[in-house]
PDB file of C-alpha atoms and ligand atoms in Angstrom:
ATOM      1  CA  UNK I   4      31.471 -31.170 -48.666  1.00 48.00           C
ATOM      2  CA  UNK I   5      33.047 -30.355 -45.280  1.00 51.00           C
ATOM      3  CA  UNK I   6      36.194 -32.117 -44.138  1.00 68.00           C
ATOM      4  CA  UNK I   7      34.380 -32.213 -40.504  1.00 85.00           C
ATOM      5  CA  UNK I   8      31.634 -34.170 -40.223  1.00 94.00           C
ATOM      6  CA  UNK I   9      28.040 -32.680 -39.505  1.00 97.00           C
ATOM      7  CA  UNK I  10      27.239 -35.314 -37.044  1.00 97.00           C
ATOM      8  CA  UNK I  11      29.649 -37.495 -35.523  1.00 97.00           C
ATOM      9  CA  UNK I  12      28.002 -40.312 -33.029  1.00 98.00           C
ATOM     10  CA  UNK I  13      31.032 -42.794 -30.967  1.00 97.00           C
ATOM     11  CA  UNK I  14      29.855 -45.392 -29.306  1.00 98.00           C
ATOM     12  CA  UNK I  15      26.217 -44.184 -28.245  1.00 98.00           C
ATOM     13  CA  UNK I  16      24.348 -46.223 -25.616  1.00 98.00           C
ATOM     14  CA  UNK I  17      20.613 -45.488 -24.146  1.00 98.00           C
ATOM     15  CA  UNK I  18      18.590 -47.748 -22.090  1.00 98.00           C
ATOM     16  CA  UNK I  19      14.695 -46.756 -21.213  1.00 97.00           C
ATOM     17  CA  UNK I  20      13.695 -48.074 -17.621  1.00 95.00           C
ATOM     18  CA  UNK I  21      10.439 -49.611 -17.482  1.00 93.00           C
ATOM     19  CA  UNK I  22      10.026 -50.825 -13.745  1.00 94.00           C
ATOM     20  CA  UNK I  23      12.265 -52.691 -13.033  1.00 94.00           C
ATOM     21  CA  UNK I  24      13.723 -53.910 -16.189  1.00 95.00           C
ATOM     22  CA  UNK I  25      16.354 -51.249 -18.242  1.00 95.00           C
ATOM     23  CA  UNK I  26      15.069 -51.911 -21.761  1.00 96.00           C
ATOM     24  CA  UNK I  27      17.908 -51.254 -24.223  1.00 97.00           C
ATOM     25  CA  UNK I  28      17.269 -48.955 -26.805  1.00 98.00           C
ATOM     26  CA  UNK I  29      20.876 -48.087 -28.999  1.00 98.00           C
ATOM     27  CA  UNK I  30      24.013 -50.870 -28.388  1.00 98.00           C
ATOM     28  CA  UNK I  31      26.725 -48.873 -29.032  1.00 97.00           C
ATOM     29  CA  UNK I  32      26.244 -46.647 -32.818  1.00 98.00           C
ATOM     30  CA  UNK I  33      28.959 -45.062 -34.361  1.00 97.00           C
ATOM     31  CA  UNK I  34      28.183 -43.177 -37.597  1.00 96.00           C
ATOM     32  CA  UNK I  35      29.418 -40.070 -38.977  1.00 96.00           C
ATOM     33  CA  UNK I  36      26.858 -37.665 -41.653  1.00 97.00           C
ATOM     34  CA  UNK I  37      28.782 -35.170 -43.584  1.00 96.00           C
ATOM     35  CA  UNK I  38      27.292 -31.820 -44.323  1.00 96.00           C
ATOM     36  CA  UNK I  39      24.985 -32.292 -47.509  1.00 95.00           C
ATOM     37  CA  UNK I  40      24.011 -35.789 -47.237  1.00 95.00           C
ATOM     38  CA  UNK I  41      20.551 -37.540 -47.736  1.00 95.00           C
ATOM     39  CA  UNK I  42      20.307 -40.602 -45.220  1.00 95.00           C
ATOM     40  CA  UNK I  43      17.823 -42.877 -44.523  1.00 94.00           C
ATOM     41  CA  UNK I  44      17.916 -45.038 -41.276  1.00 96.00           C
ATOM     42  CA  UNK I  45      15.581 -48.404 -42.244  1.00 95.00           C
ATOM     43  CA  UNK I  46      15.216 -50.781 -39.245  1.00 95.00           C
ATOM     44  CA  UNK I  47      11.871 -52.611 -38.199  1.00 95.00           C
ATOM     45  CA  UNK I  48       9.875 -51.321 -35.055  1.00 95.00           C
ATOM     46  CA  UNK I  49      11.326 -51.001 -32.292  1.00 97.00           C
ATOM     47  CA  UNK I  50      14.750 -51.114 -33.571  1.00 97.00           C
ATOM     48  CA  UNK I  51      15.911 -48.052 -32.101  1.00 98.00           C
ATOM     49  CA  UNK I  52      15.284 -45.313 -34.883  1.00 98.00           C
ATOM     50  CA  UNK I  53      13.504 -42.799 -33.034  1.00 97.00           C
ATOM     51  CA  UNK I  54      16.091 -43.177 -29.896  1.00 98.00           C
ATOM     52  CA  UNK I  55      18.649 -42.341 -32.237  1.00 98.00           C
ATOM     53  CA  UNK I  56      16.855 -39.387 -33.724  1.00 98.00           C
ATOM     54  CA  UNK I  57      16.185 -38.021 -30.357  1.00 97.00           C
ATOM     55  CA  UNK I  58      19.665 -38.496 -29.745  1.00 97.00           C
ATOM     56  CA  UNK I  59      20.981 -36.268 -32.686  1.00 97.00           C
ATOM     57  CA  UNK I  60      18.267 -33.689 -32.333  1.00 96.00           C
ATOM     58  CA  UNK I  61      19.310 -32.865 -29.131  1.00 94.00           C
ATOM     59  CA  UNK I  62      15.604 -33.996 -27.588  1.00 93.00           C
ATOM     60  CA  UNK I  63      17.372 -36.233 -25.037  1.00 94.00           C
ATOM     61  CA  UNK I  64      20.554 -37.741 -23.798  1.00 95.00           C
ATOM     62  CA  UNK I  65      22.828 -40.864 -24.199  1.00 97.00           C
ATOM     63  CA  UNK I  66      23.670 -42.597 -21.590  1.00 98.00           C
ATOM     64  CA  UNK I  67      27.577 -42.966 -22.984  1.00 98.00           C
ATOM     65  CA  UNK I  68      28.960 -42.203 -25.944  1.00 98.00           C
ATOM     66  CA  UNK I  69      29.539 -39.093 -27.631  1.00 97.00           C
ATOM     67  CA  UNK I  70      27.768 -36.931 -29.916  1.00 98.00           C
ATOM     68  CA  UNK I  71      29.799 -34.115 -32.106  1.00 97.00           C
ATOM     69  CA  UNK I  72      27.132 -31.597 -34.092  1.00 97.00           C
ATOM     70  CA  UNK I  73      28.642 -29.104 -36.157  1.00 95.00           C
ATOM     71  CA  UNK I  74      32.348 -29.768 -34.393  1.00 94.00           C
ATOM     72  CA  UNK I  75      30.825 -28.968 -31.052  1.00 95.00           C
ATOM     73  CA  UNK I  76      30.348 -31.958 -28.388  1.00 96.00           C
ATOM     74  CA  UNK I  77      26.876 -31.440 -27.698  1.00 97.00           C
ATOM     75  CA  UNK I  78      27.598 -33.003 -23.997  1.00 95.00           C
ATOM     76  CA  UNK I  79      29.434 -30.087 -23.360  1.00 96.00           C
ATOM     77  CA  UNK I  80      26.662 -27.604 -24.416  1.00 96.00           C
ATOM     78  CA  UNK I  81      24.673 -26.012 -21.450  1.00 95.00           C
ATOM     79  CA  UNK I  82      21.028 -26.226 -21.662  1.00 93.00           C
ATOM     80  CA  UNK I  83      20.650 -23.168 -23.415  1.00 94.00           C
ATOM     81  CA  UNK I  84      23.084 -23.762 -25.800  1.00 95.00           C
ATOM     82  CA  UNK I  85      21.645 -26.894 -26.257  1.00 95.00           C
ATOM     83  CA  UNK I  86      18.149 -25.217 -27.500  1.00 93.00           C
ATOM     84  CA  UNK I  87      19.778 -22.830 -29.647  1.00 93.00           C
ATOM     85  CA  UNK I  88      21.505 -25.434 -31.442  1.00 95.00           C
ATOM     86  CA  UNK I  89      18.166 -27.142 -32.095  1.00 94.00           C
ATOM     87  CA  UNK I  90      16.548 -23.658 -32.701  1.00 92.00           C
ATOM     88  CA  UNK I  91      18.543 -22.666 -35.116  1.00 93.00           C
ATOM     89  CA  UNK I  92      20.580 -25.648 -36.744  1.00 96.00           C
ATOM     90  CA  UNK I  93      17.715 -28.444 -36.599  1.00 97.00           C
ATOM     91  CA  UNK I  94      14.607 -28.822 -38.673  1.00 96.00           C
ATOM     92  CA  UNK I  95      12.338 -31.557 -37.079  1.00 97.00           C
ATOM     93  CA  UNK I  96       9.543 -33.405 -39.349  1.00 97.00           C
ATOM     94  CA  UNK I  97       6.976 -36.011 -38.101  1.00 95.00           C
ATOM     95  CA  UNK I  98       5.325 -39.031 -38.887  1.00 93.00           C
ATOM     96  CA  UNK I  99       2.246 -37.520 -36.974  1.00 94.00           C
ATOM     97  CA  UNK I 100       2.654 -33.998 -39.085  1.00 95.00           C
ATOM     98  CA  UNK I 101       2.083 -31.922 -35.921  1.00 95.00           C
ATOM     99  CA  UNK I 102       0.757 -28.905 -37.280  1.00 97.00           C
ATOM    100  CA  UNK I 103      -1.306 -26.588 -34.485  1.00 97.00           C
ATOM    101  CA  UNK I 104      -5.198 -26.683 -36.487  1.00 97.00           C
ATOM    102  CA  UNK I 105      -6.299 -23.544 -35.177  1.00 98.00           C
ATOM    103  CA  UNK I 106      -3.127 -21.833 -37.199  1.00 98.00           C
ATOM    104  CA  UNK I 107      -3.502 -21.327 -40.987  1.00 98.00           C
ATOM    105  CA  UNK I 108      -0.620 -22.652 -43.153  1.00 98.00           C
ATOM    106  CA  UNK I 109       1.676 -19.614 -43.003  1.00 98.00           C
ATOM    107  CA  UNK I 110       1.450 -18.848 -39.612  1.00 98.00           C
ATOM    108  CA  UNK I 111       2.325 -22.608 -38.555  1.00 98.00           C
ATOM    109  CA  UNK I 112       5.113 -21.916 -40.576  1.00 98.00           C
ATOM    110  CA  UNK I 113       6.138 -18.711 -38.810  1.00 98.00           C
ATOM    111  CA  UNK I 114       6.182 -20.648 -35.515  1.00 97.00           C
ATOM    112  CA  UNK I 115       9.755 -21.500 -35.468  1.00 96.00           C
ATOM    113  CA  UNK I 116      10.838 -18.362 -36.395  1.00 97.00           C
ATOM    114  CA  UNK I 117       9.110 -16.521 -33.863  1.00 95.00           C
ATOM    115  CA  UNK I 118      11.940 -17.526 -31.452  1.00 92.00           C
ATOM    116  CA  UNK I 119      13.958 -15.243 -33.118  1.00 93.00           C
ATOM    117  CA  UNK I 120      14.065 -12.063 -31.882  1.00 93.00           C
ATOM    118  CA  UNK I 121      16.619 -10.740 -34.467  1.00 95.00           C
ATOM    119  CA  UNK I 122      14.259 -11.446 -37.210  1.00 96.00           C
ATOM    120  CA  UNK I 123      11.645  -8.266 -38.128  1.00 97.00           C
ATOM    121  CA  UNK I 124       8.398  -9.128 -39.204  1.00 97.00           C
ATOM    122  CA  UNK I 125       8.877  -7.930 -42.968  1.00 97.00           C
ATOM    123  CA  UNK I 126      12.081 -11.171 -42.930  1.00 97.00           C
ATOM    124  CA  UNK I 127      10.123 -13.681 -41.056  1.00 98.00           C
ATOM    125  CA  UNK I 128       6.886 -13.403 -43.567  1.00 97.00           C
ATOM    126  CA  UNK I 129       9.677 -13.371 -46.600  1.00 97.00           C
ATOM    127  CA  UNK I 130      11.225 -16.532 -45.096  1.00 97.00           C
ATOM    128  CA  UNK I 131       7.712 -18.526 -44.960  1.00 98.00           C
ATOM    129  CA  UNK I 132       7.258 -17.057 -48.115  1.00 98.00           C
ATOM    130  CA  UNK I 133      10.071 -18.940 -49.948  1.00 97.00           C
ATOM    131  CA  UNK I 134       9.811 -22.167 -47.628  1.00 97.00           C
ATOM    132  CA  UNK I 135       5.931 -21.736 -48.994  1.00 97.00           C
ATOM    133  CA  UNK I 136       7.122 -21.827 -52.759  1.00 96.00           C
ATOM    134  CA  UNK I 137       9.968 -24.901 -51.734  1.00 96.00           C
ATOM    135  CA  UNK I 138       7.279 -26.952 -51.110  1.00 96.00           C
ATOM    136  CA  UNK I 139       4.678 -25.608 -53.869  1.00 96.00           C
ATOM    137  CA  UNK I 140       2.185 -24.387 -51.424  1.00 97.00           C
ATOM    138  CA  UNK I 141       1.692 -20.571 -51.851  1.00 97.00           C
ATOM    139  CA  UNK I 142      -1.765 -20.662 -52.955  1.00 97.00           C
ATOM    140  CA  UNK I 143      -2.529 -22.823 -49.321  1.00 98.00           C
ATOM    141  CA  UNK I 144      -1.488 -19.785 -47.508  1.00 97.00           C
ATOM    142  CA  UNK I 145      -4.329 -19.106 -45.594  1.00 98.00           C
ATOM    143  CA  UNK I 146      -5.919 -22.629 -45.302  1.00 98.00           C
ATOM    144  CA  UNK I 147      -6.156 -24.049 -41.959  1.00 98.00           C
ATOM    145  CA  UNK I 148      -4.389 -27.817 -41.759  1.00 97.00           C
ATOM    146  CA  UNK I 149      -7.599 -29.810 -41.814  1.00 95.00           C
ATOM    147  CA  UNK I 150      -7.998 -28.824 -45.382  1.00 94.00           C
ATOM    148  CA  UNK I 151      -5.525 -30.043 -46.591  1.00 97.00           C
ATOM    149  CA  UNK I 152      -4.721 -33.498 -47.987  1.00 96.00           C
ATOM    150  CA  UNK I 153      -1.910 -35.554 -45.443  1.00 96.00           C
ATOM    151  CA  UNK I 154       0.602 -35.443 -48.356  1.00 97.00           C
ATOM    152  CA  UNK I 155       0.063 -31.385 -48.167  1.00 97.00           C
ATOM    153  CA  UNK I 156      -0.040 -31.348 -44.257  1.00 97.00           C
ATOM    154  CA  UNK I 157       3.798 -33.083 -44.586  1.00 97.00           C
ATOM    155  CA  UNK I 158       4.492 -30.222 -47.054  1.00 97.00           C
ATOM    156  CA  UNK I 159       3.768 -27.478 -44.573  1.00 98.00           C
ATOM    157  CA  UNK I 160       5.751 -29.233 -41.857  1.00 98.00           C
ATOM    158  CA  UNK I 161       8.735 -29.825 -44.264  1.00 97.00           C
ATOM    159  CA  UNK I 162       8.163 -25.784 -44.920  1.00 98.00           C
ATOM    160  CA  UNK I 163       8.144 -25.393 -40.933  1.00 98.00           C
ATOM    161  CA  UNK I 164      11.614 -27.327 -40.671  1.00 97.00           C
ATOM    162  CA  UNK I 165      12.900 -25.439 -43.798  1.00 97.00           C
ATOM    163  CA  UNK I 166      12.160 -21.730 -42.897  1.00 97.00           C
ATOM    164  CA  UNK I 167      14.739 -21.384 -39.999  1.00 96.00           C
ATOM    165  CA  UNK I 168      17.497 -22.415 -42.937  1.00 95.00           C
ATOM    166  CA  UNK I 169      18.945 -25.075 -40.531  1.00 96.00           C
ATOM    167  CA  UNK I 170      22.061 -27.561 -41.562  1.00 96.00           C
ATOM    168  CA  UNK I 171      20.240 -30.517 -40.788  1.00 97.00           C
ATOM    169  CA  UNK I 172      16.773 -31.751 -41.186  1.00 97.00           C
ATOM    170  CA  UNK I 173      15.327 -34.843 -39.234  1.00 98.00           C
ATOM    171  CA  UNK I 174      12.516 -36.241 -40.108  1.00 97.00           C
ATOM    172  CA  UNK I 175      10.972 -39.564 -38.198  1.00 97.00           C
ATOM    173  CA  UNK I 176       8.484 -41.860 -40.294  1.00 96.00           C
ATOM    174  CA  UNK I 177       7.789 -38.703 -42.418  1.00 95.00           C
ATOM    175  CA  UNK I 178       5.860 -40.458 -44.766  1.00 94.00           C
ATOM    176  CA  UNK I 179       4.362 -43.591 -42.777  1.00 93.00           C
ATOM    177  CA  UNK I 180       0.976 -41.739 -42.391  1.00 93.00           C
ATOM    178  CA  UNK I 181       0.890 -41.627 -46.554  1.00 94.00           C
ATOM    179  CA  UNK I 182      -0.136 -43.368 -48.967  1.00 94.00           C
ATOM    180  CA  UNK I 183       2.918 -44.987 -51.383  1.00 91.00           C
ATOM    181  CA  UNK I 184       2.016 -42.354 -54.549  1.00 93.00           C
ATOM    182  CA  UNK I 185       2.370 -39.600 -52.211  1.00 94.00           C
ATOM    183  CA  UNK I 186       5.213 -41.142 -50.048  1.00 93.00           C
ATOM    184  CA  UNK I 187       6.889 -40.665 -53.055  1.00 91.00           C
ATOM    185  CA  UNK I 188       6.022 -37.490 -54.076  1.00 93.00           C
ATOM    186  CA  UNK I 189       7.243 -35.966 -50.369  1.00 94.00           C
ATOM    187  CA  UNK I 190      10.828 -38.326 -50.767  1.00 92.00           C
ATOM    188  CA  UNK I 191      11.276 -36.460 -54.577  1.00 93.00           C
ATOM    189  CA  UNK I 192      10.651 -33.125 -52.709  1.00 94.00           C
ATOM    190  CA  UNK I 193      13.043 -34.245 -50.146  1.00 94.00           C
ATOM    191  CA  UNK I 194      15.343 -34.705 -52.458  1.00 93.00           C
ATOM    192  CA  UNK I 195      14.841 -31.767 -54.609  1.00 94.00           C
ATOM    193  CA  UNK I 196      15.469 -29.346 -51.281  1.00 94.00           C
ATOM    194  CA  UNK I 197      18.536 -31.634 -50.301  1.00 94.00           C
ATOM    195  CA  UNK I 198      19.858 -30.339 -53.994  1.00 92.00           C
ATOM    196  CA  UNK I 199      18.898 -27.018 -54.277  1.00 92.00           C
ATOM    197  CA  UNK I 200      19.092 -25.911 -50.644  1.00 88.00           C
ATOM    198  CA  UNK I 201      22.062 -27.961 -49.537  1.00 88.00           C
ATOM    199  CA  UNK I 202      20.022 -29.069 -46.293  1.00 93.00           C
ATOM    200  CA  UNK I 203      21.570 -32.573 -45.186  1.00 96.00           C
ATOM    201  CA  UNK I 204      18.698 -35.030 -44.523  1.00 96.00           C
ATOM    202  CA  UNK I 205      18.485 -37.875 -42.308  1.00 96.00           C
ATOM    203  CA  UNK I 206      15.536 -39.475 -42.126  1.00 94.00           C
ATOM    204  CA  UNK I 207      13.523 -42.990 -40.670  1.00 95.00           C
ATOM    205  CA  UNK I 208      11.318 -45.276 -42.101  1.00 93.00           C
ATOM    206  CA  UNK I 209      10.465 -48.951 -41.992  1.00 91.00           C
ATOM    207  CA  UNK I 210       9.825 -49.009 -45.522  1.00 85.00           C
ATOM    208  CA  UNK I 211      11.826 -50.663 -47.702  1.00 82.00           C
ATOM    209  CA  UNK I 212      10.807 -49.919 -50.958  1.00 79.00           C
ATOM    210  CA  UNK I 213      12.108 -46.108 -50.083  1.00 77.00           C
ATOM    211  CA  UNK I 214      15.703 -47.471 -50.218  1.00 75.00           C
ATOM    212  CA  UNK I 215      16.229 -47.405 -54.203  1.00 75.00           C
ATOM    213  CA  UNK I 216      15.691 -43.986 -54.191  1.00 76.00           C
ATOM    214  CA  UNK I 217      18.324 -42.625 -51.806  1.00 78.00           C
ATOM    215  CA  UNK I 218      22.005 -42.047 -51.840  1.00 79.00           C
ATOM    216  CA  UNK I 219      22.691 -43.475 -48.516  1.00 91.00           C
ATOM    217  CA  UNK I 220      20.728 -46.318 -46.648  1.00 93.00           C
ATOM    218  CA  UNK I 221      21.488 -47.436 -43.189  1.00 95.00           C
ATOM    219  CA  UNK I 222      20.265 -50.480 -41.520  1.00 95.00           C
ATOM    220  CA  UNK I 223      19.542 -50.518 -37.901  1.00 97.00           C
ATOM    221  CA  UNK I 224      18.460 -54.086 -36.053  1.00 97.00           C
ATOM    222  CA  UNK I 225      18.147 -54.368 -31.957  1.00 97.00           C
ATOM    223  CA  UNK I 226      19.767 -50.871 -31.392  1.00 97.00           C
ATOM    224  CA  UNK I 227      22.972 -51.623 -33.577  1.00 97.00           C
ATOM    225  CA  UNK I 228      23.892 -50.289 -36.848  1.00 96.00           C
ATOM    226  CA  UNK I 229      24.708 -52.927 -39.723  1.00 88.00           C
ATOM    227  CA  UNK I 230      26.752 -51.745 -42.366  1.00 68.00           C
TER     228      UNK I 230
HETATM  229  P1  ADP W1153      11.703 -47.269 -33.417  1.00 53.24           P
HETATM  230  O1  ADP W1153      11.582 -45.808 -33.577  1.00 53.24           O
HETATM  231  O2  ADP W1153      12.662 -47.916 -34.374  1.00 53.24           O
HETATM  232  O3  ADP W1153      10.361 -47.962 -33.475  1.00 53.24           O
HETATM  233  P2  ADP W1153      12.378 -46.688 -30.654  1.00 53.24           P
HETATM  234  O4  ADP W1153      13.629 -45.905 -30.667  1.00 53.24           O
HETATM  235  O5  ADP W1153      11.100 -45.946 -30.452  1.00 53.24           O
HETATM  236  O6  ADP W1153      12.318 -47.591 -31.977  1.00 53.24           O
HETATM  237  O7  ADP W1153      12.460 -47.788 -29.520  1.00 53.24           O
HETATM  238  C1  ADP W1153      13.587 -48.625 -29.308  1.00 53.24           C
HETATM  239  C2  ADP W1153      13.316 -49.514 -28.077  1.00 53.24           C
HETATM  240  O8  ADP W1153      13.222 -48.703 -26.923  1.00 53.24           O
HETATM  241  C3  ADP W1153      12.033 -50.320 -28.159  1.00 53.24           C
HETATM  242  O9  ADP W1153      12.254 -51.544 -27.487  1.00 53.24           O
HETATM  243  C4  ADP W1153      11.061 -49.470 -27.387  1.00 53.24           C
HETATM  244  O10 ADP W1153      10.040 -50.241 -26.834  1.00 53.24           O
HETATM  245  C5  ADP W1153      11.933 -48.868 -26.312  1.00 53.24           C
HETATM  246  N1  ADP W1153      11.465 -47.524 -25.886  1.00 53.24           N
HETATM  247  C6  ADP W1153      11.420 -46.403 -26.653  1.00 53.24           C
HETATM  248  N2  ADP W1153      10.987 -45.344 -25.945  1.00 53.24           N
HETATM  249  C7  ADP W1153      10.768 -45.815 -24.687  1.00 53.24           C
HETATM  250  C8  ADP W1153      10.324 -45.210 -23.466  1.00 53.24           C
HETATM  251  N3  ADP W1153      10.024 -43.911 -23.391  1.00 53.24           N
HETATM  252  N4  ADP W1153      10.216 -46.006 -22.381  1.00 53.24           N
HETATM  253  C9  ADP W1153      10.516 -47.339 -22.422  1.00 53.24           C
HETATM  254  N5  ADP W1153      10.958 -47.953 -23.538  1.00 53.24           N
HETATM  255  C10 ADP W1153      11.075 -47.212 -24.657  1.00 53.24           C
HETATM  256 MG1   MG W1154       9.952 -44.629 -34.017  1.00 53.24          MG
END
């Protein structure tokens, strides 16, 4: 493991304004990830998970606090180095899947990569071909998303977040859309790539019952961390 932390997070604070009212989201979270780990976040709605994950993907902004990814303050970062770093060193996963339906399986895939204009097109079909065979879907290829089961929709985004190789992978509720055999099933493969690949994982759920499985658990509750 790195002596440097991957992410390093000081006393982050963000507040949403709804009219009037500033509706606090994050109280104040420290929390350092070193390169290589599997997290999971577990707090109950609303208790500030997908703030924070905003926060580390570079999506959005604290409004104090620092945030460190990779050694680099990311406040410090100008816009376009601020997209570059979640080009090419974040892998995002959803709850929601958000694959494009009119794309078959490889070419959603592709997408990320398509940003990057160093990579020919000979490299960017051999990347998607090895995220393909990560997640066991090479014979899916050329299916479009709707025919695919939700636990093999997951797979293809998890193979969308893998193909750019980045450090970290984020993934928000990525299995509260499944049912608990398959939840399962996409936390082993999670845990399989976080071995084999070396991708550090940090990942949200309000699911309890995921928390035997995984190295590190975190507890979140009103926007603060509990140890
Ligand atoms: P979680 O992902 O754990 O459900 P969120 O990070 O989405 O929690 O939300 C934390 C708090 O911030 C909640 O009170 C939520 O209602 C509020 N919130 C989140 N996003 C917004 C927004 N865009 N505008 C106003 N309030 C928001
Ligand atoms: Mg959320």
């Amino acid at each position: 493991m790195d002596s440097q932390p991957l992410i390093r997070i000081h006393q982050v604070q963000k507040s949403y304004r709804l009219g009037e009212v500033m509706i606090p989201a994050l109280k104040g979270v420290d929390l350092n990830v070193a390169g290589g780990e599997f997290t999971v976040l577990i707090g109950a709605s609303g208790s500030g998970k997908s703030t924070l994950l905003n926060l580390i993907g570079c999506v959005d902004e604290p409004d104090s606090g620092e945030i460190w990814f990779d050694g680099q303050a990311v406040a410090a970062l100008n816009e376009k180095e601020r997209s570059e770093l979640r080009n090419r060193k974040i892998g995002f996963v959803f709850q929601s899947f958000n694959l494009i339906p009119v794309l078959s399986v490889a070419e959603n895939i592709e997408l990320p990569l398509l940003i990057q204009p160093e990579l020919s097109a000979a490299e960017r079909r051999q990347r998607v071909e090895s995220a393909l065979a990560d997640v066991g879907l090479a014979e899916y290829r050329h299916h479009l998303p709707d025919r695919l089961s939700g636990g093999q929709r997951q797979r293809v985004a998890i193979a969308r977040a893998l193909v750019t190789q980045p450090k970290l992978i984020l993934a928000d509720e990525p299995t509260a859309n499944l049912d608990s055999k398959t939840a399962h099933m996409i936390i082993d493969l999670l845990l399989d790539l976080n071995r084999k690949r070396n991708v550090t994982f940090f990942f949200c759920s309000h699911d309890e019952k995921l928390i035997g499985r995984v190295g590190r658990v975190l507890h979140i509750v009103d926007g603060l961390i509990s140890a």
